[in-house]
PDB file of C-alpha atoms and ligand atoms in Angstrom:
ATOM      1  CA  MET A   1      -4.187 -28.862   3.356  1.00 47.00           C
ATOM      2  CA  THR A   2      -6.348 -28.252   6.228  1.00 49.00           C
ATOM      3  CA  PRO A   3      -6.387 -24.667   7.606  1.00 60.00           C
ATOM      4  CA  THR A   4      -3.605 -24.504  10.445  1.00 61.00           C
ATOM      5  CA  THR A   5      -4.040 -22.800  13.478  1.00 57.00           C
ATOM      6  CA  HIS A   6      -1.566 -20.082  14.783  1.00 54.00           C
ATOM      7  CA  ASN A   7      -1.480 -19.507  18.591  1.00 49.00           C
ATOM      8  CA  ALA A   8      -4.737 -21.355  18.859  1.00 56.00           C
ATOM      9  CA  THR A   9      -6.805 -18.678  17.213  1.00 86.00           C
ATOM     10  CA  ILE A  10      -5.583 -17.252  13.974  1.00 96.00           C
ATOM     11  CA  GLN A  11      -6.496 -19.685  11.077  1.00 97.00           C
ATOM     12  CA  VAL A  12      -3.855 -19.920   8.441  1.00 98.00           C
ATOM     13  CA  LEU A  13      -5.281 -20.452   4.787  1.00 98.00           C
ATOM     14  CA  SER A  14      -3.047 -21.441   2.223  1.00 97.00           C
ATOM     15  CA  THR A  15      -4.712 -23.484  -0.606  1.00 96.00           C
ATOM     16  CA  ALA A  16      -7.712 -22.738  -2.743  1.00 93.00           C
ATOM     17  CA  SER A  17      -9.885 -25.193  -0.856  1.00 95.00           C
ATOM     18  CA  ASP A  18      -8.858 -23.450   2.609  1.00 97.00           C
ATOM     19  CA  ILE A  19     -10.003 -20.093   1.083  1.00 96.00           C
ATOM     20  CA  THR A  20     -13.189 -21.438  -0.286  1.00 95.00           C
ATOM     21  CA  SER A  21     -14.230 -22.476   3.441  1.00 93.00           C
ATOM     22  CA  LEU A  22     -13.992 -18.834   4.307  1.00 94.00           C
ATOM     23  CA  PRO A  23     -17.363 -17.200   4.836  1.00 91.00           C
ATOM     24  CA  SER A  24     -18.017 -14.396   2.385  1.00 85.00           C
ATOM     25  CA  GLY A  25     -18.224 -10.920   3.647  1.00 93.00           C
ATOM     26  CA  CYS A  26     -15.220 -10.479   5.797  1.00 98.00           C
ATOM     27  CA  ILE A  27     -13.392  -7.393   6.378  1.00 98.00           C
ATOM     28  CA  PHE A  28     -10.138  -7.741   4.493  1.00 98.00           C
ATOM     29  CA  VAL A  29      -6.590  -6.313   4.799  1.00 99.00           C
ATOM     30  CA  ALA A  30      -4.212  -7.160   1.912  1.00 98.00           C
ATOM     31  CA  THR A  31      -0.188  -6.978   3.166  1.00 98.00           C
ATOM     32  CA  MET A  32       2.938  -8.151   1.970  1.00 98.00           C
ATOM     33  CA  GLY A  33       3.938  -9.209   5.372  1.00 97.00           C
ATOM     34  CA  ALA A  34       6.919  -7.683   7.574  1.00 97.00           C
ATOM     35  CA  LEU A  35       4.119  -6.322   9.413  1.00 98.00           C
ATOM     36  CA  HIS A  36       4.663  -3.186  11.668  1.00 98.00           C
ATOM     37  CA  GLU A  37       2.320  -0.625  13.688  1.00 98.00           C
ATOM     38  CA  GLY A  38       0.883   0.790  10.381  1.00 98.00           C
ATOM     39  CA  HIS A  39      -0.376  -2.770   9.347  1.00 98.00           C
ATOM     40  CA  ALA A  40      -1.870  -3.201  12.848  1.00 98.00           C
ATOM     41  CA  ALA A  41      -3.600   0.002  12.771  1.00 98.00           C
ATOM     42  CA  LEU A  42      -5.385  -1.340   9.843  1.00 98.00           C
ATOM     43  CA  ILE A  43      -6.155  -4.725  11.280  1.00 98.00           C
ATOM     44  CA  ARG A  44      -7.475  -3.213  14.466  1.00 98.00           C
ATOM     45  CA  ASP A  45      -9.838  -1.038  12.486  1.00 98.00           C
ATOM     46  CA  ALA A  46     -11.007  -4.108  10.428  1.00 98.00           C
ATOM     47  CA  ALA A  47     -11.714  -5.678  13.823  1.00 98.00           C
ATOM     48  CA  GLN A  48     -13.432  -2.633  15.171  1.00 98.00           C
ATOM     49  CA  ARG A  49     -15.893  -2.630  12.227  1.00 97.00           C
ATOM     50  CA  ALA A  50     -16.466  -6.464  12.522  1.00 97.00           C
ATOM     51  CA  ARG A  51     -17.181  -6.170  16.181  1.00 95.00           C
ATOM     52  CA  GLY A  52     -20.716  -7.249  17.035  1.00 93.00           C
ATOM     53  CA  THR A  53     -21.021  -9.156  13.570  1.00 95.00           C
ATOM     54  CA  SER A  54     -20.077 -12.696  12.497  1.00 92.00           C
ATOM     55  CA  ALA A  55     -17.607 -11.163   9.801  1.00 97.00           C
ATOM     56  CA  PRO A  56     -14.099 -12.661   9.861  1.00 98.00           C
ATOM     57  CA  VAL A  57     -11.261 -10.287   9.917  1.00 98.00           C
ATOM     58  CA  VAL A  58      -9.035 -11.510   7.301  1.00 98.00           C
ATOM     59  CA  ILE A  59      -5.350 -10.492   6.505  1.00 98.00           C
ATOM     60  CA  SER A  60      -3.278 -11.551   3.268  1.00 98.00           C
ATOM     61  CA  ILE A  61       0.326 -12.144   3.423  1.00 98.00           C
ATOM     62  CA  PHE A  62       1.747 -12.410  -0.110  1.00 98.00           C
ATOM     63  CA  VAL A  63       4.784 -10.439  -1.494  1.00 98.00           C
ATOM     64  CA  ASN A  64       3.613 -10.239  -5.037  1.00 98.00           C
ATOM     65  CA  PRO A  65       6.148 -10.805  -7.668  1.00 97.00           C
ATOM     66  CA  THR A  66       4.452  -9.068 -10.391  1.00 97.00           C
ATOM     67  CA  GLN A  67       4.433  -5.632  -8.888  1.00 97.00           C
ATOM     68  CA  PHE A  68       8.140  -5.401  -8.108  1.00 96.00           C
ATOM     69  CA  ASN A  69       9.938  -3.754 -10.977  1.00 88.00           C
ATOM     70  CA  ASP A  70      13.438  -4.012  -9.150  1.00 89.00           C
ATOM     71  CA  PRO A  71      14.345  -7.947  -8.893  1.00 92.00           C
ATOM     72  CA  ALA A  72      16.726  -7.235  -5.971  1.00 92.00           C
ATOM     73  CA  ASP A  73      13.964  -5.515  -4.093  1.00 92.00           C
ATOM     74  CA  TYR A  74      11.882  -8.494  -4.509  1.00 96.00           C
ATOM     75  CA  ALA A  75      14.481 -10.809  -3.502  1.00 95.00           C
ATOM     76  CA  ARG A  76      15.547  -9.036  -0.105  1.00 94.00           C
ATOM     77  CA  TYR A  77      11.973  -8.118   0.719  1.00 95.00           C
ATOM     78  CA  PRO A  78      11.846  -9.051   4.468  1.00 95.00           C
ATOM     79  CA  LYS A  79       9.937 -12.213   5.480  1.00 95.00           C
ATOM     80  CA  THR A  80       8.693 -12.941   8.935  1.00 96.00           C
ATOM     81  CA  LEU A  81       5.765 -14.903   8.893  1.00 97.00           C
ATOM     82  CA  ASP A  82       5.631 -16.087  12.373  1.00 97.00           C
ATOM     83  CA  ALA A  83       6.156 -12.498  14.058  1.00 97.00           C
ATOM     84  CA  ASP A  84       3.406 -11.291  11.298  1.00 98.00           C
ATOM     85  CA  LEU A  85       0.736 -14.061  12.497  1.00 98.00           C
ATOM     86  CA  SER A  86       1.415 -13.060  16.242  1.00 98.00           C
ATOM     87  CA  LEU A  87       0.952  -9.426  15.430  1.00 98.00           C
ATOM     88  CA  ALA A  88      -2.102  -9.943  13.074  1.00 98.00           C
ATOM     89  CA  HIS A  89      -3.693 -12.088  15.836  1.00 98.00           C
ATOM     90  CA  SER A  90      -3.045  -9.522  18.718  1.00 97.00           C
ATOM     91  CA  ALA A  91      -4.574  -6.759  16.443  1.00 98.00           C
ATOM     92  CA  GLY A  92      -7.705  -8.842  16.077  1.00 98.00           C
ATOM     93  CA  ALA A  93      -7.190 -10.937  12.626  1.00 98.00           C
ATOM     94  CA  THR A  94      -9.351 -14.151  12.707  1.00 98.00           C
ATOM     95  CA  HIS A  95      -7.677 -15.550   9.484  1.00 98.00           C
ATOM     96  CA  ALA A  96      -4.418 -15.350   7.479  1.00 98.00           C
ATOM     97  CA  PHE A  97      -4.519 -16.060   3.960  1.00 98.00           C
ATOM     98  CA  VAL A  98      -0.777 -16.995   3.101  1.00 98.00           C
ATOM     99  CA  PRO A  99      -0.945 -18.122  -0.494  1.00 98.00           C
ATOM    100  CA  ASP A 100       1.949 -19.626  -2.744  1.00 97.00           C
ATOM    101  CA  VAL A 101       2.917 -17.765  -5.848  1.00 97.00           C
ATOM    102  CA  SER A 102       1.497 -20.737  -7.760  1.00 97.00           C
ATOM    103  CA  LEU A 103      -2.019 -20.362  -6.244  1.00 98.00           C
ATOM    104  CA  LEU A 104      -2.343 -16.902  -7.613  1.00 98.00           C
ATOM    105  CA  TYR A 105      -0.362 -17.134 -10.923  1.00 98.00           C
ATOM    106  CA  PRO A 106      -1.036 -20.879 -11.457  1.00 97.00           C
ATOM    107  CA  LEU A 107       0.145 -20.388 -15.359  1.00 98.00           C
ATOM    108  CA  GLY A 108       3.640 -19.173 -14.295  1.00 97.00           C
ATOM    109  CA  MET A 109       5.296 -15.961 -14.065  1.00 96.00           C
ATOM    110  CA  ASP A 110       5.672 -15.080 -17.766  1.00 96.00           C
ATOM    111  CA  ALA A 111       1.814 -15.558 -18.262  1.00 98.00           C
ATOM    112  CA  ALA A 112       1.187 -13.348 -15.173  1.00 98.00           C
ATOM    113  CA  LYS A 113       3.413 -10.661 -16.438  1.00 96.00           C
ATOM    114  CA  SER A 114       1.627 -10.717 -19.782  1.00 97.00           C
ATOM    115  CA  GLN A 115      -1.620 -10.523 -17.911  1.00 97.00           C
ATOM    116  CA  ALA A 116      -0.475  -7.623 -15.854  1.00 98.00           C
ATOM    117  CA  ALA A 117       0.723  -5.719 -19.043  1.00 97.00           C
ATOM    118  CA  ALA A 118      -2.501  -6.293 -20.756  1.00 98.00           C
ATOM    119  CA  ILE A 119      -4.551  -4.374 -17.902  1.00 98.00           C
ATOM    120  CA  THR A 120      -5.831  -1.019 -18.747  1.00 97.00           C
ATOM    121  CA  LEU A 121      -4.946   1.183 -15.565  1.00 98.00           C
ATOM    122  CA  PRO A 122      -7.341   3.837 -14.495  1.00 98.00           C
ATOM    123  CA  PRO A 123      -6.070   7.360 -15.287  1.00 98.00           C
ATOM    124  CA  VAL A 124      -5.276   8.035 -11.491  1.00 98.00           C
ATOM    125  CA  ALA A 125      -2.651   5.450 -11.837  1.00 98.00           C
ATOM    126  CA  THR A 126      -0.662   6.960 -14.778  1.00 98.00           C
ATOM    127  CA  GLN A 127      -0.461  10.687 -13.929  1.00 98.00           C
ATOM    128  CA  PRO A 128       2.745  11.918 -14.941  1.00 97.00           C
ATOM    129  CA  ASN A 129       5.668  12.444 -12.383  1.00 98.00           C
ATOM    130  CA  LEU A 130       4.242  10.223  -9.937  1.00 98.00           C
ATOM    131  CA  GLU A 131       4.891   6.406  -9.320  1.00 98.00           C
ATOM    132  CA  ASP A 132       4.176   4.845 -12.584  1.00 98.00           C
ATOM    133  CA  SER A 133       6.910   7.290 -14.230  1.00 97.00           C
ATOM    134  CA  ARG A 134       9.386   5.841 -11.589  1.00 97.00           C
ATOM    135  CA  ARG A 135       7.907   2.473 -11.208  1.00 96.00           C
ATOM    136  CA  PRO A 136       6.631   1.430 -14.778  1.00 96.00           C
ATOM    137  CA  GLY A 137       4.562  -1.798 -14.390  1.00 97.00           C
ATOM    138  CA  HIS A 138       4.236  -1.501 -10.581  1.00 97.00           C
ATOM    139  CA  PHE A 139       0.528  -0.603 -10.547  1.00 98.00           C
ATOM    140  CA  ALA A 140      -0.427  -3.268 -13.196  1.00 98.00           C
ATOM    141  CA  GLY A 141       1.051  -5.820 -10.637  1.00 98.00           C
ATOM    142  CA  VAL A 142      -0.929  -4.349  -7.625  1.00 98.00           C
ATOM    143  CA  TYR A 143      -4.169  -3.951  -9.871  1.00 98.00           C
ATOM    144  CA  LEU A 144      -3.875  -7.765 -10.771  1.00 98.00           C
ATOM    145  CA  VAL A 145      -3.107  -9.347  -7.435  1.00 98.00           C
ATOM    146  CA  VAL A 146      -5.672  -7.027  -5.619  1.00 98.00           C
ATOM    147  CA  TRP A 147      -8.322  -8.214  -8.041  1.00 98.00           C
ATOM    148  CA  LYS A 148      -7.152 -11.891  -7.772  1.00 98.00           C
ATOM    149  CA  LEU A 149      -7.287 -11.642  -3.843  1.00 98.00           C
ATOM    150  CA  PHE A 150     -10.742 -10.037  -4.218  1.00 98.00           C
ATOM    151  CA  GLU A 151     -11.908 -12.770  -6.069  1.00 97.00           C
ATOM    152  CA  LEU A 152     -10.711 -15.608  -3.650  1.00 97.00           C
ATOM    153  CA  VAL A 153     -11.443 -13.636  -0.346  1.00 97.00           C
ATOM    154  CA  ARG A 154     -14.816 -12.187  -1.160  1.00 97.00           C
ATOM    155  CA  PRO A 155     -14.568  -9.461   1.446  1.00 98.00           C
ATOM    156  CA  SER A 156     -17.475  -6.891   1.863  1.00 98.00           C
ATOM    157  CA  ALA A 157     -14.960  -4.397   2.775  1.00 98.00           C
ATOM    158  CA  ALA A 158     -11.333  -3.861   2.457  1.00 98.00           C
ATOM    159  CA  ILE A 159      -8.983  -1.495   4.438  1.00 98.00           C
ATOM    160  CA  PHE A 160      -6.031   0.282   2.591  1.00 98.00           C
ATOM    161  CA  GLY A 161      -3.347   2.646   4.169  1.00 98.00           C
ATOM    162  CA  GLU A 162      -3.247   6.422   3.013  1.00 98.00           C
ATOM    163  CA  LYS A 163       0.613   5.757   3.196  1.00 98.00           C
ATOM    164  CA  ASP A 164       0.126   4.653  -0.236  1.00 98.00           C
ATOM    165  CA  TRP A 165      -2.034   7.364  -1.417  1.00 98.00           C
ATOM    166  CA  GLN A 166      -1.936   6.700  -5.156  1.00 98.00           C
ATOM    167  CA  GLN A 167      -2.313   3.157  -4.554  1.00 98.00           C
ATOM    168  CA  LEU A 168      -5.394   3.853  -2.588  1.00 98.00           C
ATOM    169  CA  GLN A 169      -6.788   5.670  -5.379  1.00 98.00           C
ATOM    170  CA  LEU A 170      -5.973   3.000  -8.013  1.00 98.00           C
ATOM    171  CA  ILE A 171      -7.699   0.352  -5.753  1.00 98.00           C
ATOM    172  CA  THR A 172     -10.729   2.515  -5.103  1.00 98.00           C
ATOM    173  CA  ALA A 173     -11.055   2.950  -8.898  1.00 98.00           C
ATOM    174  CA  MET A 174     -10.497  -0.936  -9.608  1.00 98.00           C
ATOM    175  CA  THR A 175     -12.839  -1.689  -6.981  1.00 98.00           C
ATOM    176  CA  ALA A 176     -15.586   0.226  -8.510  1.00 98.00           C
ATOM    177  CA  GLU A 177     -14.968  -1.450 -11.999  1.00 98.00           C
ATOM    178  CA  MET A 178     -15.084  -4.874 -10.232  1.00 98.00           C
ATOM    179  CA  ASN A 179     -18.415  -3.974  -8.477  1.00 98.00           C
ATOM    180  CA  GLN A 180     -19.843  -3.130 -11.723  1.00 98.00           C
ATOM    181  CA  ARG A 181     -18.498  -6.134 -13.656  1.00 97.00           C
ATOM    182  CA  HIS A 182     -19.234  -8.677 -10.832  1.00 96.00           C
ATOM    183  CA  GLY A 183     -22.182  -7.337  -9.513  1.00 97.00           C
ATOM    184  CA  THR A 184     -20.380  -7.389  -6.120  1.00 97.00           C
ATOM    185  CA  SER A 185     -20.305  -4.213  -3.418  1.00 97.00           C
ATOM    186  CA  ILE A 186     -17.142  -4.270  -1.762  1.00 98.00           C
ATOM    187  CA  ARG A 187     -16.326  -0.998  -0.064  1.00 98.00           C
ATOM    188  CA  ILE A 188     -12.597   0.387   0.232  1.00 98.00           C
ATOM    189  CA  ILE A 189     -12.036   1.906   3.489  1.00 98.00           C
ATOM    190  CA  PRO A 190      -8.971   4.507   3.846  1.00 98.00           C
ATOM    191  CA  SER A 191      -7.063   4.433   7.140  1.00 98.00           C
ATOM    192  CA  PRO A 192      -4.573   7.032   8.207  1.00 98.00           C
ATOM    193  CA  THR A 193      -0.674   6.932   7.944  1.00 98.00           C
ATOM    194  CA  ILE A 194       0.953   5.686  11.186  1.00 98.00           C
ATOM    195  CA  ARG A 195       4.287   7.308  11.906  1.00 98.00           C
ATOM    196  CA  GLU A 196       7.292   6.912  13.832  1.00 98.00           C
ATOM    197  CA  PRO A 197       7.519   9.446  16.844  1.00 98.00           C
ATOM    198  CA  ASP A 198       9.747  11.689  14.783  1.00 98.00           C
ATOM    199  CA  GLY A 199       7.401  11.809  11.616  1.00 98.00           C
ATOM    200  CA  LEU A 200       8.842   8.988   9.244  1.00 98.00           C
ATOM    201  CA  ALA A 201       5.923   7.026   7.930  1.00 98.00           C
ATOM    202  CA  MET A 202       6.089   3.321   8.969  1.00 98.00           C
ATOM    203  CA  SER A 203       7.207   0.943   6.264  1.00 98.00           C
ATOM    204  CA  SER A 204       8.365  -2.432   6.047  1.00 94.00           C
ATOM    205  CA  ARG A 205      11.749  -1.332   4.308  1.00 93.00           C
ATOM    206  CA  ASN A 206      12.537   0.985   7.049  1.00 97.00           C
ATOM    207  CA  ARG A 207      14.419  -1.643   8.622  1.00 95.00           C
ATOM    208  CA  PHE A 208      17.131  -1.408   5.827  1.00 96.00           C
ATOM    209  CA  LEU A 209      18.118   2.214   6.638  1.00 97.00           C
ATOM    210  CA  THR A 210      21.548   2.633   8.272  1.00 97.00           C
ATOM    211  CA  PRO A 211      21.405   4.859  11.425  1.00 98.00           C
ATOM    212  CA  ALA A 212      22.483   7.777   9.518  1.00 98.00           C
ATOM    213  CA  GLU A 213      19.905   7.329   7.033  1.00 98.00           C
ATOM    214  CA  ARG A 214      17.359   6.942   9.577  1.00 98.00           C
ATOM    215  CA  ALA A 215      18.299  10.105  11.250  1.00 98.00           C
ATOM    216  CA  ILE A 216      17.989  12.011   7.638  1.00 98.00           C
ATOM    217  CA  ALA A 217      14.661  10.204   6.647  1.00 98.00           C
ATOM    218  CA  PRO A 218      12.101  12.270   8.959  1.00 98.00           C
ATOM    219  CA  ALA A 219      12.876  15.309   6.933  1.00 98.00           C
ATOM    220  CA  ILE A 220      10.335  14.150   4.447  1.00 98.00           C
ATOM    221  CA  HIS A 221       7.504  14.528   6.762  1.00 98.00           C
ATOM    222  CA  ARG A 222       8.859  18.083   8.238  1.00 98.00           C
ATOM    223  CA  ILE A 223       9.477  19.234   4.465  1.00 98.00           C
ATOM    224  CA  MET A 224       5.703  18.269   3.435  1.00 98.00           C
ATOM    225  CA  HIS A 225       4.837  20.509   6.714  1.00 97.00           C
ATOM    226  CA  GLU A 226       6.730  23.478   5.648  1.00 97.00           C
ATOM    227  CA  ALA A 227       5.416  23.128   2.027  1.00 97.00           C
ATOM    228  CA  ARG A 228       1.995  23.598   3.463  1.00 95.00           C
ATOM    229  CA  THR A 229       2.823  27.099   4.767  1.00 95.00           C
ATOM    230  CA  LEU A 230       3.585  28.315   1.197  1.00 95.00           C
ATOM    231  CA  THR A 231       0.911  29.900  -0.889  1.00 86.00           C
ATOM    232  CA  PHE A 232       1.150  28.271  -4.362  1.00 94.00           C
ATOM    233  CA  PRO A 233       1.646  24.482  -5.467  1.00 96.00           C
ATOM    234  CA  ALA A 234       4.569  25.633  -7.706  1.00 96.00           C
ATOM    235  CA  VAL A 235       6.385  27.455  -4.825  1.00 97.00           C
ATOM    236  CA  ALA A 236       5.814  24.444  -2.878  1.00 98.00           C
ATOM    237  CA  GLU A 237       7.088  22.002  -5.144  1.00 98.00           C
ATOM    238  CA  ALA A 238      10.174  24.002  -5.836  1.00 98.00           C
ATOM    239  CA  HIS A 239      10.872  24.581  -1.960  1.00 98.00           C
ATOM    240  CA  MET A 240      10.299  20.555  -1.425  1.00 98.00           C
ATOM    241  CA  LEU A 241      12.742  19.532  -4.144  1.00 98.00           C
ATOM    242  CA  GLN A 242      15.323  21.978  -2.908  1.00 98.00           C
ATOM    243  CA  ARG A 243      14.993  20.979   0.940  1.00 98.00           C
ATOM    244  CA  LEU A 244      14.753  17.398   0.249  1.00 98.00           C
ATOM    245  CA  GLN A 245      18.101  17.624  -1.693  1.00 98.00           C
ATOM    246  CA  HIS A 246      19.663  19.849   0.987  1.00 98.00           C
ATOM    247  CA  ALA A 247      18.779  17.311   3.904  1.00 98.00           C
ATOM    248  CA  GLY A 248      20.683  14.435   1.831  1.00 98.00           C
ATOM    249  CA  LEU A 249      17.681  12.864  -0.041  1.00 98.00           C
ATOM    250  CA  HIS A 250      17.434  12.023  -3.539  1.00 98.00           C
ATOM    251  CA  PRO A 251      13.887  13.189  -4.527  1.00 98.00           C
ATOM    252  CA  GLU A 252      11.977  11.678  -7.452  1.00 98.00           C
ATOM    253  CA  TYR A 253       8.959  13.605  -7.284  1.00 98.00           C
ATOM    254  CA  ALA A 254       7.721  16.311  -4.766  1.00 98.00           C
ATOM    255  CA  VAL A 255       4.349  17.477  -5.999  1.00 98.00           C
ATOM    256  CA  VAL A 256       0.727  18.845  -5.064  1.00 98.00           C
ATOM    257  CA  ARG A 257      -2.104  17.544  -6.748  1.00 98.00           C
ATOM    258  CA  ASP A 258      -5.764  17.275  -6.804  1.00 98.00           C
ATOM    259  CA  ALA A 259      -6.224  14.609  -4.174  1.00 98.00           C
ATOM    260  CA  ALA A 260      -8.538  12.444  -5.930  1.00 97.00           C
ATOM    261  CA  THR A 261      -7.703  12.542  -9.517  1.00 98.00           C
ATOM    262  CA  LEU A 262      -3.859  13.239  -8.957  1.00 98.00           C
ATOM    263  CA  LEU A 263      -4.184  15.943 -11.782  1.00 98.00           C
ATOM    264  CA  THR A 264      -3.050  19.641 -11.313  1.00 96.00           C
ATOM    265  CA  PRO A 265      -4.857  21.120  -8.137  1.00 96.00           C
ATOM    266  CA  ILE A 266      -7.822  23.273  -8.662  1.00 93.00           C
ATOM    267  CA  PRO A 267      -8.768  25.740  -5.894  1.00 93.00           C
ATOM    268  CA  GLY A 268     -11.677  24.533  -3.684  1.00 93.00           C
ATOM    269  CA  ILE A 269     -11.085  20.828  -4.025  1.00 95.00           C
ATOM    270  CA  PRO A 270      -8.911  18.924  -1.724  1.00 96.00           C
ATOM    271  CA  TRP A 271      -5.302  18.810  -2.555  1.00 97.00           C
ATOM    272  CA  ARG A 272      -2.598  16.248  -1.551  1.00 98.00           C
ATOM    273  CA  ILE A 273       1.196  16.543  -1.207  1.00 98.00           C
ATOM    274  CA  LEU A 274       3.047  13.492  -2.534  1.00 98.00           C
ATOM    275  CA  VAL A 275       6.747  12.667  -2.110  1.00 99.00           C
ATOM    276  CA  ALA A 276       9.173   9.749  -3.303  1.00 98.00           C
ATOM    277  CA  ALA A 277      12.735  10.147  -2.388  1.00 98.00           C
ATOM    278  CA  ARG A 278      15.881   7.724  -2.440  1.00 98.00           C
ATOM    279  CA  LEU A 279      17.945   7.404   0.690  1.00 98.00           C
ATOM    280  CA  GLY A 280      20.892   4.876   0.076  1.00 95.00           C
ATOM    281  CA  SER A 281      19.438   1.858  -1.340  1.00 92.00           C
ATOM    282  CA  ILE A 282      15.857   2.538  -0.022  1.00 95.00           C
ATOM    283  CA  ARG A 283      13.089   4.323  -1.781  1.00 97.00           C
ATOM    284  CA  LEU A 284      10.751   6.302   0.734  1.00 98.00           C
ATOM    285  CA  ILE A 285       7.295   7.554  -0.168  1.00 98.00           C
ATOM    286  CA  ASP A 286       5.043   9.742   1.955  1.00 98.00           C
ATOM    287  CA  ASN A 287       2.115  12.148   1.477  1.00 98.00           C
ATOM    288  CA  MET A 288      -0.208  14.345   3.278  1.00 98.00           C
ATOM    289  CA  ALA A 289      -3.101  16.676   2.948  1.00 97.00           C
ATOM    290  CA  TRP A 290      -2.483  20.099   1.827  1.00 95.00           C
TER     291      TRP A 290
HETATM  292  P1  LIG B   1       2.398  -3.462   2.192  1.00 76.81           P
HETATM  293  O1  LIG B   1       2.415  -4.554   3.318  1.00 76.81           O
HETATM  294  O2  LIG B   1       3.585  -2.256   2.239  1.00 76.81           O
HETATM  295  O3  LIG B   1       1.805  -3.544   0.888  1.00 76.81           O
HETATM  296  O4  LIG B   1       1.023  -2.564   2.881  1.00 76.81           O
HETATM  297  C1  LIG B   1      -0.399  -3.208   3.122  1.00 76.81           C
HETATM  298  C2  LIG B   1      -1.148  -2.028   3.592  1.00 76.81           C
HETATM  299  O5  LIG B   1      -0.638  -1.465   4.652  1.00 76.81           O
HETATM  300  C3  LIG B   1      -1.330  -1.304   2.419  1.00 76.81           C
HETATM  301  O6  LIG B   1      -2.911  -0.831   2.300  1.00 76.81           O
HETATM  302  C4  LIG B   1      -0.643   0.141   2.977  1.00 76.81           C
HETATM  303  O7  LIG B   1      -0.976   1.164   2.448  1.00 76.81           O
HETATM  304  C5  LIG B   1      -0.699  -0.051   4.321  1.00 76.81           C
HETATM  305  N1  LIG B   1       0.350   0.572   5.288  1.00 76.81           N
HETATM  306  C6  LIG B   1       1.583   0.453   5.109  1.00 76.81           C
HETATM  307  N2  LIG B   1       2.382   1.267   5.817  1.00 76.81           N
HETATM  308  C7  LIG B   1       1.639   1.908   6.530  1.00 76.81           C
HETATM  309  C8  LIG B   1       1.359   2.749   7.528  1.00 76.81           C
HETATM  310  N3  LIG B   1       2.661   3.633   7.890  1.00 76.81           N
HETATM  311  N4  LIG B   1       0.478   3.522   7.788  1.00 76.81           N
HETATM  312  C9  LIG B   1      -1.059   3.046   7.510  1.00 76.81           C
HETATM  313  N5  LIG B   1      -1.084   2.262   6.509  1.00 76.81           N
HETATM  314  C10 LIG B   1       0.065   1.656   6.247  1.00 76.81           C
END
């Protein structure tokens, strides 16, 4: 298929030959679509970095089946392609890569799942009582899809949100491995979390919150702030669990860790507060520097 043009300015790439026509060295933002201001900030950051160079600003939109451990979550993941292309364009993207599942997983889903299961994840992805304990298999799917996207898109740099802090650490480790194996020099650039005025971190899934849940959700951000005023990580963790429950959330974890390794924090090295909590049918994650 010939790349199609949206709004006369963003090129939509969907086939293998479309993507090979893309010059290498772009600045890349990988997403699952249902774009919001958090994504727009990443794209604007990419466009800013590309300014004055000939580097394309490429966004991918792909709801990756191998990273969903809940089939219902995958089935209902919001799809808003036209609005996404407009937002990506106004934020400064020059190209949108929108592949079919069969382009990324040509051997079918069973083969893709086996491939993901065979991945040895870097230690940062599997630290206890974080994402991997609650979403087994999720990070293998993320690792696999970002590896494949990088091979196809061949970026010089990729921007990832701090909103998904553990994912950002995983991608950083994965990219170091890829750079070493392929002789590439892809750079991973973190971008800060964009929040609603009341502190709730923006997320594509927030649209599923009922008005009553939406009113409760900003408690996560408030409670992380409170935790930072306490002296010891263990005290902060107990405080967060108790306060989250009291606010009507169902915490999965609320921890203080070494920001880079996600191991137990050591004085003198940056720490990170990480929280995951359920609210109705939605799972919310957030984090903050200690
Ligand atoms: P997703 O579409 O949820 O897979 O996210 C795509 C990228 O956008 C990831 O790098 C996320 O970390 C980032 N992102 C999602 N929400 C936000 C946010 N509220 N602020 C900053 N970055 C975000």
